[in-house]
Every structure is written in structure tokens, then in C-alpha cells.
mmCIF file of C-alpha atoms in Angstrom:
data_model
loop_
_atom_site.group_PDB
_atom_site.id
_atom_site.type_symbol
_atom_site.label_atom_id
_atom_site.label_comp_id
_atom_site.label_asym_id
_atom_site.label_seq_id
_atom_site.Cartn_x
_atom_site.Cartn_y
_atom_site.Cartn_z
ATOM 1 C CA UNK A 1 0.000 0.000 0.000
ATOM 2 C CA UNK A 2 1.347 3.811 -0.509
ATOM 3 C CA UNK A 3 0.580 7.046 0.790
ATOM 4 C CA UNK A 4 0.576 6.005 4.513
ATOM 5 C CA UNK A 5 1.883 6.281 7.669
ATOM 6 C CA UNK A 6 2.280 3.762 10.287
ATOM 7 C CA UNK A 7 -0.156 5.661 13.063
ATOM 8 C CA UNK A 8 2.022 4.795 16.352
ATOM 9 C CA UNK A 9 5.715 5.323 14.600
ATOM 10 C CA UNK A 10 4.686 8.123 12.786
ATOM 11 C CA UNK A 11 7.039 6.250 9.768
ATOM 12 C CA UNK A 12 5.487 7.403 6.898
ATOM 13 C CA UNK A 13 -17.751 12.400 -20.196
ATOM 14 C CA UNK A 14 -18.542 15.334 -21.313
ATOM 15 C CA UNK A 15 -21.860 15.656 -23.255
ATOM 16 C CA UNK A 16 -21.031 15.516 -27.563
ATOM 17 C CA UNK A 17 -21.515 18.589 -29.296
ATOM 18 C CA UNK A 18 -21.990 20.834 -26.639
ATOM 19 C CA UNK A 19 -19.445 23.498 -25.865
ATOM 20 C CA UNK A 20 -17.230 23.643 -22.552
ATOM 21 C CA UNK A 21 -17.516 26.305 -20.122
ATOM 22 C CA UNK A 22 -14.499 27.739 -18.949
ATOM 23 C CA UNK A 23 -14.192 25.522 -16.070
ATOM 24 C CA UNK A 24 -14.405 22.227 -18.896
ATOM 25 C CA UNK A 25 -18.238 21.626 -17.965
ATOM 26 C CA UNK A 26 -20.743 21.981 -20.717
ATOM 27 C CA UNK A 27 -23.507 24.650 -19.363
ATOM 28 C CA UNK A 28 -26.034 21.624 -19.293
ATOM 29 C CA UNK A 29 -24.128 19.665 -16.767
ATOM 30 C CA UNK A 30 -22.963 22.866 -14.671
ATOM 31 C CA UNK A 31 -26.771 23.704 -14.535
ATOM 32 C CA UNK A 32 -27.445 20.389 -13.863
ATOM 33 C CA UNK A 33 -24.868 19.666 -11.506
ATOM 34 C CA UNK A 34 -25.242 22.638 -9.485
ATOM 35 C CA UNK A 35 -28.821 21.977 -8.499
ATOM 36 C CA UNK A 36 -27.572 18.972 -6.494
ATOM 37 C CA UNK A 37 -27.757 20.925 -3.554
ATOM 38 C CA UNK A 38 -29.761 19.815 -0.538
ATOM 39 C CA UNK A 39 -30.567 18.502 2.782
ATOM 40 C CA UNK A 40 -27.413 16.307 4.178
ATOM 41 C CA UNK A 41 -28.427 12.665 4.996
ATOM 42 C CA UNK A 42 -26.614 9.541 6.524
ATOM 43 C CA UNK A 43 -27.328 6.707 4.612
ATOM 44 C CA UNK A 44 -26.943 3.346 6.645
ATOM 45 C CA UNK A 45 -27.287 -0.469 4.767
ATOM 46 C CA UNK A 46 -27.730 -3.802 6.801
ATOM 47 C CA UNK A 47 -29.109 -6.921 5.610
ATOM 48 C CA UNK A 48 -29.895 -5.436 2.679
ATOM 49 C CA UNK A 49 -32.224 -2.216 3.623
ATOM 50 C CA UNK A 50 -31.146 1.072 3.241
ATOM 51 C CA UNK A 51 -32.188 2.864 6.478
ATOM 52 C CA UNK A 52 -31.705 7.023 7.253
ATOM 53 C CA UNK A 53 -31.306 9.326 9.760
ATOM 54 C CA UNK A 54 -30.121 12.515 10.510
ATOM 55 C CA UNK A 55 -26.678 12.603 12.129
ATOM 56 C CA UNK A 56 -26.197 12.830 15.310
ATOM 57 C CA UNK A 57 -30.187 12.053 16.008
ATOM 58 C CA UNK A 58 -31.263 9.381 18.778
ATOM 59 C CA UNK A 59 -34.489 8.725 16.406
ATOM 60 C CA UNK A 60 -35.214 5.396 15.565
ATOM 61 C CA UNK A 61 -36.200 4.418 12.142
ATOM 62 C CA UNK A 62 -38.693 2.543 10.676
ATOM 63 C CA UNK A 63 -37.368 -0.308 11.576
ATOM 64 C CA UNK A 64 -36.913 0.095 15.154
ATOM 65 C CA UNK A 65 -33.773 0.422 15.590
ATOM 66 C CA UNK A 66 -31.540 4.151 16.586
ATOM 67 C CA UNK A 67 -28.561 4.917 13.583
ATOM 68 C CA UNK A 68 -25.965 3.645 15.673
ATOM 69 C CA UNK A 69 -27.658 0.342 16.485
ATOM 70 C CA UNK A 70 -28.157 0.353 12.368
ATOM 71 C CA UNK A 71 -24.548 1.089 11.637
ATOM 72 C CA UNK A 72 -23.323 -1.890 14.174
ATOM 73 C CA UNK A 73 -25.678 -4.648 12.066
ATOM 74 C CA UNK A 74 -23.252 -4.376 9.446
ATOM 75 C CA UNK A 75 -20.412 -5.250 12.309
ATOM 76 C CA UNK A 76 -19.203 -8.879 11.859
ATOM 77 C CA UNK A 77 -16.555 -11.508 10.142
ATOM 78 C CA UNK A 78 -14.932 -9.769 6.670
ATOM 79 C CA UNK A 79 -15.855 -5.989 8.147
ATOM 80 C CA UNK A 80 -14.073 -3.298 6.955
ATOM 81 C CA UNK A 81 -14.677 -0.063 9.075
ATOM 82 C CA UNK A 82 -12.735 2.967 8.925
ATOM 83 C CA UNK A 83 -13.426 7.080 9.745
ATOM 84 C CA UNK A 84 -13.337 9.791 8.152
ATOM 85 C CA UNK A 85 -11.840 13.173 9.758
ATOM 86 C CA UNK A 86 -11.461 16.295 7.615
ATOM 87 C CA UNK A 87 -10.204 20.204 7.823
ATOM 88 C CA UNK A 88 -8.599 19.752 11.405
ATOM 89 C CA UNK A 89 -7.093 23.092 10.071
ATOM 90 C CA UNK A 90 -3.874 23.408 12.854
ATOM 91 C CA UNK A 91 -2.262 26.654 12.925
ATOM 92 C CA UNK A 92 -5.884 28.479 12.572
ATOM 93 C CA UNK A 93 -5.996 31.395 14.677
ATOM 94 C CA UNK A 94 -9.626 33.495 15.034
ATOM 95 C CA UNK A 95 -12.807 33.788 16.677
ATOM 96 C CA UNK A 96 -14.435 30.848 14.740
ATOM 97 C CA UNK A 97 -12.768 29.074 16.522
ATOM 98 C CA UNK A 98 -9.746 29.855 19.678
ATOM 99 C CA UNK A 99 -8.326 26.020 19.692
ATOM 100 C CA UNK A 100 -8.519 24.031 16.812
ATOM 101 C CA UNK A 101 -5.677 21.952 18.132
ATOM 102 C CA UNK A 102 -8.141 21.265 21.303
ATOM 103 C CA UNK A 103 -11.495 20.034 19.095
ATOM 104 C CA UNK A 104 -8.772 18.419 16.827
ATOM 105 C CA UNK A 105 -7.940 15.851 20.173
ATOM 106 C CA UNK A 106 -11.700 15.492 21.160
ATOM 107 C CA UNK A 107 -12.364 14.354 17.345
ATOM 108 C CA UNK A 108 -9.062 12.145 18.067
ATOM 109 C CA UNK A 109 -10.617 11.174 21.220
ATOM 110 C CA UNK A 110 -13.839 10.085 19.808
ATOM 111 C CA UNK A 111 -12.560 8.253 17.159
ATOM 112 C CA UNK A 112 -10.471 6.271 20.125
ATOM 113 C CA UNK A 113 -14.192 5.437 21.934
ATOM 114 C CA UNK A 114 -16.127 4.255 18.648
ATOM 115 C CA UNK A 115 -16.165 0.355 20.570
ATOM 116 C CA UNK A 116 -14.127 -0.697 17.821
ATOM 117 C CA UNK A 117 -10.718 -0.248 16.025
ATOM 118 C CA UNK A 118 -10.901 1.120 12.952
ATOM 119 C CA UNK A 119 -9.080 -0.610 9.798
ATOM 120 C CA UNK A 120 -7.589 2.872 8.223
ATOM 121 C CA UNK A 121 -8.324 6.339 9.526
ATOM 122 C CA UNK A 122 -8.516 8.785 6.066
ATOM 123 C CA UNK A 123 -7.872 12.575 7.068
ATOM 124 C CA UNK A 124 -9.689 14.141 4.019
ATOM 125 C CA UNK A 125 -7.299 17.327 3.641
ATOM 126 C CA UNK A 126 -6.522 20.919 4.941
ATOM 127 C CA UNK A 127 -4.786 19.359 7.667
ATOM 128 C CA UNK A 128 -3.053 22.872 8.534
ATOM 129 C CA UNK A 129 -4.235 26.210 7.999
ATOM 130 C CA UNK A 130 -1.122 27.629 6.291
ATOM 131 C CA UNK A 131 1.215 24.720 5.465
ATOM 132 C CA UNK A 132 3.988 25.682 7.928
ATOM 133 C CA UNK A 133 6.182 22.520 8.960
ATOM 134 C CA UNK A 134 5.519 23.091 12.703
ATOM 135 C CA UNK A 135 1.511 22.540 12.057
ATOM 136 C CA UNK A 136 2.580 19.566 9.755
ATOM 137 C CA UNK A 137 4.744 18.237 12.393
ATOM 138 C CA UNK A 138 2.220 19.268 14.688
ATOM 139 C CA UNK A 139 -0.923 17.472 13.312
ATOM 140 C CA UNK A 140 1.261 14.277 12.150
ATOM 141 C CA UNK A 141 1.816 14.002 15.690
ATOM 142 C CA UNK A 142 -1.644 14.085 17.181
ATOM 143 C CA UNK A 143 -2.801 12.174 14.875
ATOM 144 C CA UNK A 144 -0.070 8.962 16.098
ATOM 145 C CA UNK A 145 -2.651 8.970 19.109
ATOM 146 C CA UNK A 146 -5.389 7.668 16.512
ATOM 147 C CA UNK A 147 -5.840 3.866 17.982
ATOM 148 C CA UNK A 148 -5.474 2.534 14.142
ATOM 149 C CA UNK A 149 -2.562 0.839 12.088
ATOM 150 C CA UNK A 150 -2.672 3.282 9.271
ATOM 151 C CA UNK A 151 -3.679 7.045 8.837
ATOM 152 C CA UNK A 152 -4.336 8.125 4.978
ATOM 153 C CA UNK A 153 -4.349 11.398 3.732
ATOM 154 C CA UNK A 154 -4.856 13.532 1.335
ATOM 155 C CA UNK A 155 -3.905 17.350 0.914
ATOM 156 C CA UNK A 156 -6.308 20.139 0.893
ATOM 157 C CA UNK A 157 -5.647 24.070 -0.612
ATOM 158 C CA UNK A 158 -4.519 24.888 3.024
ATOM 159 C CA UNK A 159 -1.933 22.237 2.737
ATOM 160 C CA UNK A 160 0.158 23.864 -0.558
ATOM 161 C CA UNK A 161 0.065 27.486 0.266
ATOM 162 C CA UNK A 162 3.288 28.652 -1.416
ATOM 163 C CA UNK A 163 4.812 26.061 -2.118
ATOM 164 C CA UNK A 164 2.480 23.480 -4.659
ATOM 165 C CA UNK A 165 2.150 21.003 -1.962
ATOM 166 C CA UNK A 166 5.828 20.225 -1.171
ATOM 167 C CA UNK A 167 5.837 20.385 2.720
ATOM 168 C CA UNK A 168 2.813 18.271 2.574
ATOM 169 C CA UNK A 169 4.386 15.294 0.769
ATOM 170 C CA UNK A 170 7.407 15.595 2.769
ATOM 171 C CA UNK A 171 5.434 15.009 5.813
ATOM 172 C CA UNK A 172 2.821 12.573 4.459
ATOM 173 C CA UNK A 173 3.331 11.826 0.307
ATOM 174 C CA UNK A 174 5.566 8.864 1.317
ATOM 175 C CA UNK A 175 5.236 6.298 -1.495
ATOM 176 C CA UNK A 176 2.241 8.495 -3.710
ATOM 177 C CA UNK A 177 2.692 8.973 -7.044
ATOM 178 C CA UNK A 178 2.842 12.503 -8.878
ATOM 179 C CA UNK A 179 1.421 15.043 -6.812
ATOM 180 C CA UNK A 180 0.561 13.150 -4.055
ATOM 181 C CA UNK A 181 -2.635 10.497 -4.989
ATOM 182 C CA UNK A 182 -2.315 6.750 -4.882
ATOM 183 C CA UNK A 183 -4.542 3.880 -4.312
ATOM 184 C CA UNK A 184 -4.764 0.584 -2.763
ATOM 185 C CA UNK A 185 -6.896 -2.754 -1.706
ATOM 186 C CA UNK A 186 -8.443 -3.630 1.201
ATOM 187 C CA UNK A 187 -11.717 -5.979 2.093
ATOM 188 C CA UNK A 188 -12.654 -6.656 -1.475
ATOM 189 C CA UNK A 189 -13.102 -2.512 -1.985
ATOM 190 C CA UNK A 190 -10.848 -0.528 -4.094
ATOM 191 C CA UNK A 191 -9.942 3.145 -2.814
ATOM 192 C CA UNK A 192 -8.437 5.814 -4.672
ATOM 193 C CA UNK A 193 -6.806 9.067 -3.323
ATOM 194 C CA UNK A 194 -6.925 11.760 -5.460
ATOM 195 C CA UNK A 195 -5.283 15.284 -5.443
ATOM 196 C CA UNK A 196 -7.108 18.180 -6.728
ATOM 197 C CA UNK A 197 -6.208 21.410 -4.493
ATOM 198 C CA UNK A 198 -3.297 22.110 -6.689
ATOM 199 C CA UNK A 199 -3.376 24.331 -10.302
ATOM 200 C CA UNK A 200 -6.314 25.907 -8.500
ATOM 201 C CA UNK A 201 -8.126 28.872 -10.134
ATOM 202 C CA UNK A 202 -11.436 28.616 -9.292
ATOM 203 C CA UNK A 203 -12.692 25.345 -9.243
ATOM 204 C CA UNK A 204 -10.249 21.884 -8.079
ATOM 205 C CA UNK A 205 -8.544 20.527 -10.490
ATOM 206 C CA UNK A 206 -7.007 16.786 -11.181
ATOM 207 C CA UNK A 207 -5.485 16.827 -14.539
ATOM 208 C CA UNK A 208 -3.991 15.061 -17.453
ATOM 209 C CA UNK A 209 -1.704 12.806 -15.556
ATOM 210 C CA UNK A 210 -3.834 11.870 -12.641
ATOM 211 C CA UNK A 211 -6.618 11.008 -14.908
ATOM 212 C CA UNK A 212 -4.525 8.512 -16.915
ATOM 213 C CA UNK A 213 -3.860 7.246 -13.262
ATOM 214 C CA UNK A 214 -7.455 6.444 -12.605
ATOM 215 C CA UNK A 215 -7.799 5.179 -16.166
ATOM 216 C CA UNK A 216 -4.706 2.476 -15.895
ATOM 217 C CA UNK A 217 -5.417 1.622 -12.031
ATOM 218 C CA UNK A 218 -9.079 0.780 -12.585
ATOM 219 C CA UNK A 219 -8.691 -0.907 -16.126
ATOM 220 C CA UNK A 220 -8.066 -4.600 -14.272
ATOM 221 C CA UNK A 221 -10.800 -4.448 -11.771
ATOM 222 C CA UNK A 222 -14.323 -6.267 -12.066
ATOM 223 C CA UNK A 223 -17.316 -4.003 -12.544
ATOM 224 C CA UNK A 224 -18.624 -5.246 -9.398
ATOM 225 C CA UNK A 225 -15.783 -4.280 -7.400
ATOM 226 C CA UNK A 226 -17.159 -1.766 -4.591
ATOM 227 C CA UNK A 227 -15.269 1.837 -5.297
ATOM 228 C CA UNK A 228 -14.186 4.020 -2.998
ATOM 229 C CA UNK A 229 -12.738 7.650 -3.864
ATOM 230 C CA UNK A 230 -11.123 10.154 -1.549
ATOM 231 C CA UNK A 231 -10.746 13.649 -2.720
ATOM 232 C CA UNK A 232 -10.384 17.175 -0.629
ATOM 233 C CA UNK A 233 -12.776 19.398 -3.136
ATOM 234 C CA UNK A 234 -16.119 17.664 -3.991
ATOM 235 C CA UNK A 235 -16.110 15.701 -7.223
ATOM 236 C CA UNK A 236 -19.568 17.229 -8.095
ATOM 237 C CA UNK A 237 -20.594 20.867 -8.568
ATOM 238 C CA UNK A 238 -21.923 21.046 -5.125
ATOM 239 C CA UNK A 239 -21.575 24.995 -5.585
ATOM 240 C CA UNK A 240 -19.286 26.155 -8.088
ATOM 241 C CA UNK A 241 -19.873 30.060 -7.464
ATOM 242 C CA UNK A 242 -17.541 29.476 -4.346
ATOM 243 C CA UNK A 243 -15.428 26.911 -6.383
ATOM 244 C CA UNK A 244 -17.151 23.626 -4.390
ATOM 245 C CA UNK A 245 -16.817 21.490 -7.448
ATOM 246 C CA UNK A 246 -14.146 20.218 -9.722
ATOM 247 C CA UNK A 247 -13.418 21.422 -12.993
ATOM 248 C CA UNK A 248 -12.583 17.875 -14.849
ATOM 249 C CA UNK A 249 -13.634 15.565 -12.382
ATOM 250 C CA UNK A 250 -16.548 14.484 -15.079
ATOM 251 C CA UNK A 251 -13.614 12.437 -16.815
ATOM 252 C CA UNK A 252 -13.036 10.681 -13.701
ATOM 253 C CA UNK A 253 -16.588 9.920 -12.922
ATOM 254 C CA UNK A 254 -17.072 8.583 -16.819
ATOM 255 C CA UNK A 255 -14.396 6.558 -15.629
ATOM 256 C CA UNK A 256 -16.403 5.193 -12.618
ATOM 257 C CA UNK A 257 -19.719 4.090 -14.665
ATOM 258 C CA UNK A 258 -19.126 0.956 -15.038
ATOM 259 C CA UNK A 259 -18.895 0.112 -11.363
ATOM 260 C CA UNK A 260 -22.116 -1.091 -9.537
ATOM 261 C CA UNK A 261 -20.861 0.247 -6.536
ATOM 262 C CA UNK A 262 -18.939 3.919 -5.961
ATOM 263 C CA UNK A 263 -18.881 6.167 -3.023
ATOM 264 C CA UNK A 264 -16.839 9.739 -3.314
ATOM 265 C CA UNK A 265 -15.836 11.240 0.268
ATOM 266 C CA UNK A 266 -14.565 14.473 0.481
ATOM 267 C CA UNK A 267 -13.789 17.541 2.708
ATOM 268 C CA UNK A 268 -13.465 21.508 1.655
ATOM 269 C CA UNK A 269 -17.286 22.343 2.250
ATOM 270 C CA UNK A 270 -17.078 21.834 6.363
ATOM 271 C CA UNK A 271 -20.651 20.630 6.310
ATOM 272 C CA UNK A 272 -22.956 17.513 5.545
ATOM 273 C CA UNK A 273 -24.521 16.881 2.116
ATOM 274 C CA UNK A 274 -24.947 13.300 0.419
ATOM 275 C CA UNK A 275 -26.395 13.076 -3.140
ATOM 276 C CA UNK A 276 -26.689 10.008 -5.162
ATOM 277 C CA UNK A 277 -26.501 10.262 -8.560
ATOM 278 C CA UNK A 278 -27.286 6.337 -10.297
ATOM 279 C CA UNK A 279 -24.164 4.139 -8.964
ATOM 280 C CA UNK A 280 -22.295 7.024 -7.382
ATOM 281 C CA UNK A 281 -23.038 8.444 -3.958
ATOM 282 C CA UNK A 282 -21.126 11.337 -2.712
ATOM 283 C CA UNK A 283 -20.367 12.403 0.378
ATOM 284 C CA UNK A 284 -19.210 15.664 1.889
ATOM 285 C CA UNK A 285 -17.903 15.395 5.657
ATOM 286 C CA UNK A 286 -17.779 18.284 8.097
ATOM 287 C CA UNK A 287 -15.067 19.898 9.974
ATOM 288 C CA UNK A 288 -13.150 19.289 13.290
ATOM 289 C CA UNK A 289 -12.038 23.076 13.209
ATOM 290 C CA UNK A 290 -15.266 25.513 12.442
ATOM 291 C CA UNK A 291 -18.491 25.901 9.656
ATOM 292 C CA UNK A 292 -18.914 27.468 7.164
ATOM 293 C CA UNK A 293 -22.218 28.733 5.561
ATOM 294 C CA UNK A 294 -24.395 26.976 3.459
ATOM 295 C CA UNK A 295 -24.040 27.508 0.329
ATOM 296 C CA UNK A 296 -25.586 30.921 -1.293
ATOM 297 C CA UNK A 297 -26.143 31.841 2.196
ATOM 298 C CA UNK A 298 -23.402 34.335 3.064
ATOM 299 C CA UNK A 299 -20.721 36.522 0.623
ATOM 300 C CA UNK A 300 -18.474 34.082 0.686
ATOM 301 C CA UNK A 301 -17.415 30.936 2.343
ATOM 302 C CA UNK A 302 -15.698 32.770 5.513
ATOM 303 C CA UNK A 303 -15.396 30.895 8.926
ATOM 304 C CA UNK A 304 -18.394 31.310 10.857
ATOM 305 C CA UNK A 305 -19.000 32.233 14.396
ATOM 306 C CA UNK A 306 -21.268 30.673 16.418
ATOM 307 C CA UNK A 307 -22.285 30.352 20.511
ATOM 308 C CA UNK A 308 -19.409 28.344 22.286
ATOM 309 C CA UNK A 309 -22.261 25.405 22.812
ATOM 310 C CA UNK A 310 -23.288 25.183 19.353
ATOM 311 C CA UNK A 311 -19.757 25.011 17.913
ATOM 312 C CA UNK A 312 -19.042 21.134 18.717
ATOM 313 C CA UNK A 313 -22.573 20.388 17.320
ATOM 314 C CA UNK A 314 -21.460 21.754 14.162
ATOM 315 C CA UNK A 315 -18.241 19.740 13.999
ATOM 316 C CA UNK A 316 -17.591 15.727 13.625
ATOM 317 C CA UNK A 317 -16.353 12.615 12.375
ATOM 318 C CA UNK A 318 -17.452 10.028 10.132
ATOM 319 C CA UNK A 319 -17.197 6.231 11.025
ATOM 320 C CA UNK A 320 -17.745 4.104 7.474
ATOM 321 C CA UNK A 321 -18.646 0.298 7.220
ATOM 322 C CA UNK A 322 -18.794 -2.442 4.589
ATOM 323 C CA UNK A 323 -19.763 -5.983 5.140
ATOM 324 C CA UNK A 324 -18.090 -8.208 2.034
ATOM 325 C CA UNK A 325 -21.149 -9.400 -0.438
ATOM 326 C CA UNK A 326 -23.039 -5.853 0.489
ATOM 327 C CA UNK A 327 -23.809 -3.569 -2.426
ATOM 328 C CA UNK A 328 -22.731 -0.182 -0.539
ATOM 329 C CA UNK A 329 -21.583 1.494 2.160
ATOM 330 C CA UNK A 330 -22.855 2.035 5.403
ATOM 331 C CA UNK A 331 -21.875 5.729 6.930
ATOM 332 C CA UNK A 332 -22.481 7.379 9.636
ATOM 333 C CA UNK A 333 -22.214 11.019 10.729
ATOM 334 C CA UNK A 334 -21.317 11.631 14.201
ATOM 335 C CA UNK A 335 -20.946 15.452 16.028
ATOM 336 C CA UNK A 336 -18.555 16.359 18.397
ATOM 337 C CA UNK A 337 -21.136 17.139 21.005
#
């Protein structure tokens, strides 16, 4: 496997015809695409039923039984569960948030009291606020206190400041390829890390090279292999005003078509949203540092301040599970609080 660290040693298609837009959409599927917007909501699968609930609710669904009762069904022999942490942002300084480094821990902390261990921890990107080695060091460090074997990562627009991402792969691109993105095998599912914070002008971007990536490394797999694809800037135009969305990322999701079974996780937004769009579910995870707005809802996507007691509601993990033989994922959203 590459682009990991040991977690206790710390060792390390488009439409035809139609023109682009300047961001290498077609105004159809940036129209399209940018009307995904939309409630967030935790899907979780067991025995076969699809189940919701609002994360972080005690609610039981319909069939009895509270979300975190739901996500355990899937629990047993050939489980793969990992979590999902994202935008720990360490070096942030501002009233958003006073001690990022602090809700960092307690999302460290929770991960540590899930009840079980996970397989891989995946820190979805903008690790540090302004890619200084001391917050690398810093957050590469806390994160050895993570009771897993292996942390993933991959970097977010926070991690390259200045410097096109060097520092970061120093600290954490140990074995990647290119810019940083990789992929490996675990449980019968096939993840893939991809890099799209760098050659930023508006929108993410993955380019030329990592696209032939995704091309060669998924050419040998079975169509029924389950997919799943790590990125820091959402994969879909979630809200490309604010550049939430990815200018080429259509290539790589032409690419993904032919699987039954894809889920895209990501970070950059700070907040919830899951949309399903035929065999591809996406995911965006919140923040252990401080929300943003909603989307259309403020100026700009500027760290927002909220009451002291509301700001751990607002931030959170994500604990994933997939039981071998099971069409999808099951996720689940939990808050800080």
C-alpha cells in the first residue's frame, strides 16, 4: 500500500456537441450539476435495507432500531470499518474558533471510543491552515494517538500554500505517485486518493496525468468491485460560485460508470450533504475546526461564528462500514457534542 503512515511510529464524459464552459463543464451539466444541492443525509445499509437518519439524532427508524444500532448490524466476520476526519485546520488562529488543536484531540478522542478499532483512519485534507512545517509536524503528531494501524491522507488548498504542496508530501506523500494520490486494496473494496487542491483557479482541479492514473489503475478491476474515492474538493458541482466542485472531475466519474458500486468522500465544504446520482453516492464530511455557511447563504465561504455550545454540534467525524457481499456502504455522521 502507498501514501501512509504507520499511526504509532509516525514512519510514513462530457456531453457531444456541446461546448465547454471555462471551467471544462458543458452549461447543461454545470446547470445540472449545481442543483444537487440539498438537505445532508446519513445513509446506513444492513441486511440489505437502506435505512436514514439525521446525524447525530437518537431517532429510531422505521425499523426500530436508533442509527448507531443500524450502523453496528453491518459489524461482523470480513468488516471493513474505517473514519473519516477532515479540515482539522492546525495553525488556525480566530474567533471561529480559539483552539482548533483542542477540538482536533476530542475528534481524536472520539474516534479512540467508537467500541471498535478502525481498519484505516482517512484525514480528508486541509490538515493545517497555512502549510507551515511546525503545524505539519504538529498534526502528524496528534494524529499517532489515533488507535489505528494506518492514517491516509490527502492534501487540501490549506496544505500547498506557497509552495504546490511540497511540505505536505514531505510530511505525508511517502510512497504516492505525482502530486501526491495513490490507491490501494483492502476488504474486497478498491480506494483511490486523489489530489485536486493544486493548479487551483477557481474550481479543483485533477489533470492530465492523474486522470490517466485512474484510467490504468481501474482498467483490471471487475465491474462489481465496490469503489471508494477520496478527494479534498467535492467531485460534483456542489456549488461552483464558491469553487465547491471540480473542474474535470466528469472524466473521472465517466471513468467510474461501469462500477455497480462507488462512493466519493470528500472535505473543503465543512458541512454535511450526500447526493446520489445512479451508482455514485457522494459524500461531503464536516469539519473538526469551524463551519462554514451553506451555500448561497453568506458573501463568501468565511469561517463562521457561532455560541461556544453550538460550535461542537457543528463539527464531527465520520465512522464508514462495509460488510463483504453488500452492495454499498454504510456511513455514519457523528458530532462532536
Amino acid at each position: 500500500m502507498t501514501g501512509y503512515y504507520d499511526s504509532h511510529d509516525g514512519a510514513p464524459a462530457d456531453n457531444a456537441g456541446e461546448p465547454d464552459t471555462e471551467h471544462g463543464m458543458t452549461r447543461r451539466q454545470l446547470m445540472r450539476h449545481a442543483g444537487w444541492f440539498g438537505g445532508a443525509v446519513v445513509l446506513t445499509v444492513a441486511a440489505g435495507e437502506v435505512m436514514s437518519h439525521i446525524a447525530g439524532s437518537q431517532d429510531t427508524n422505521a425499523g426500530g432500531a436508533t442509527g448507531a444500532a443500524a450502523a453496528a448490524a453491518v459489524v461482523g466476520s470480513g468488516t471493513l470499518r474505517f473514519v473519516q476526519v477532515s479540515d482539522s485546520h492546525i495553525g488556525f488562529q480566530g474567533p471561529a474558533n480559539t483552539n482548533v488543536a483542542g477540538s482536533f484531540a476530542e475528534a481524536i478522542r472520539q474516534v479512540n471510543s467508537l467500541g471498535f478499532r478502525p481498519d484505516f483512519v482517512m484525514h480528508s485534507g486541509d490538515l493545517t491552515h497555512l502549510s507551515m512545517a511546525g503545524q505539519f509536524d504538529q498534526v502528524k503528531q496528534m494524529m499517532t494517538g489515533m488507535r489505528t494501524d494506518r492514517v491516509f491522507t490527502v492534501p487540501g488548498e490549506h496544505d500547498s500554500i506557497g509552495d504546490a504542496g511540497r511540505a505536505y508530501r514531505r510530511t505525508f506523500g511517502m510512497g504516492t505517485l505525482g502530486d501526491g494520490w495513490y490507491s490501494f486494496d483492502t476488504h474486497g473494496v478498491h480506494f483511490i486518493a486523489l489530489v485536486n487542491t493544486l493548479s487551483l483557479e477557481k474550481l479543483g482541479h485533477l489533470g492530465t496525468d492523474q486522470i490517466d492514473f485512474v484510467r490504468k489503475d481501474l482498467a483490471g478491476l471487475s465491474s462489481d468491485t465496490p469503489i471508494v474515492v477520496f478527494s479534498h474538493i467535492p467531485l460534483f458541482a456542489m456549488y461552483p460560485k464558491w469553487g465547491w466542485s471540480t473542474d474535470d472531475a466528469l472524466k473521472v466519474i465517466a471513468l467510474l460508470r461501469r462500477f455497480s458500486s462507488v462512493t466519493c468522500l470528500n472535505g473543503h465544504v465543512h458541512q454535511l450533504f450526500t447526493k446520489t446520482d445512479g451508482n455514485i453516492t457522494f459524500h461531503s464530511a464536516t469539519t473538526t475546526a469551524y463551519p462554514l455557511p451553506k451555500p448561497g447563504r453568506a458573501p463568501a465561504p468565511t469561517p463562521q461564528v457561532v455560541p461556544a455550545r453550538q460550535l461542537h454540534a457543528a463539527l464531527g467525524i465520520r465512522s464508514v462500514g462495509y460488510r463483504q457481499g453488500d452492495r454499498e456502504l454504510a456511513v455514519k455522521d457523528q458530532r462532536l457534542a
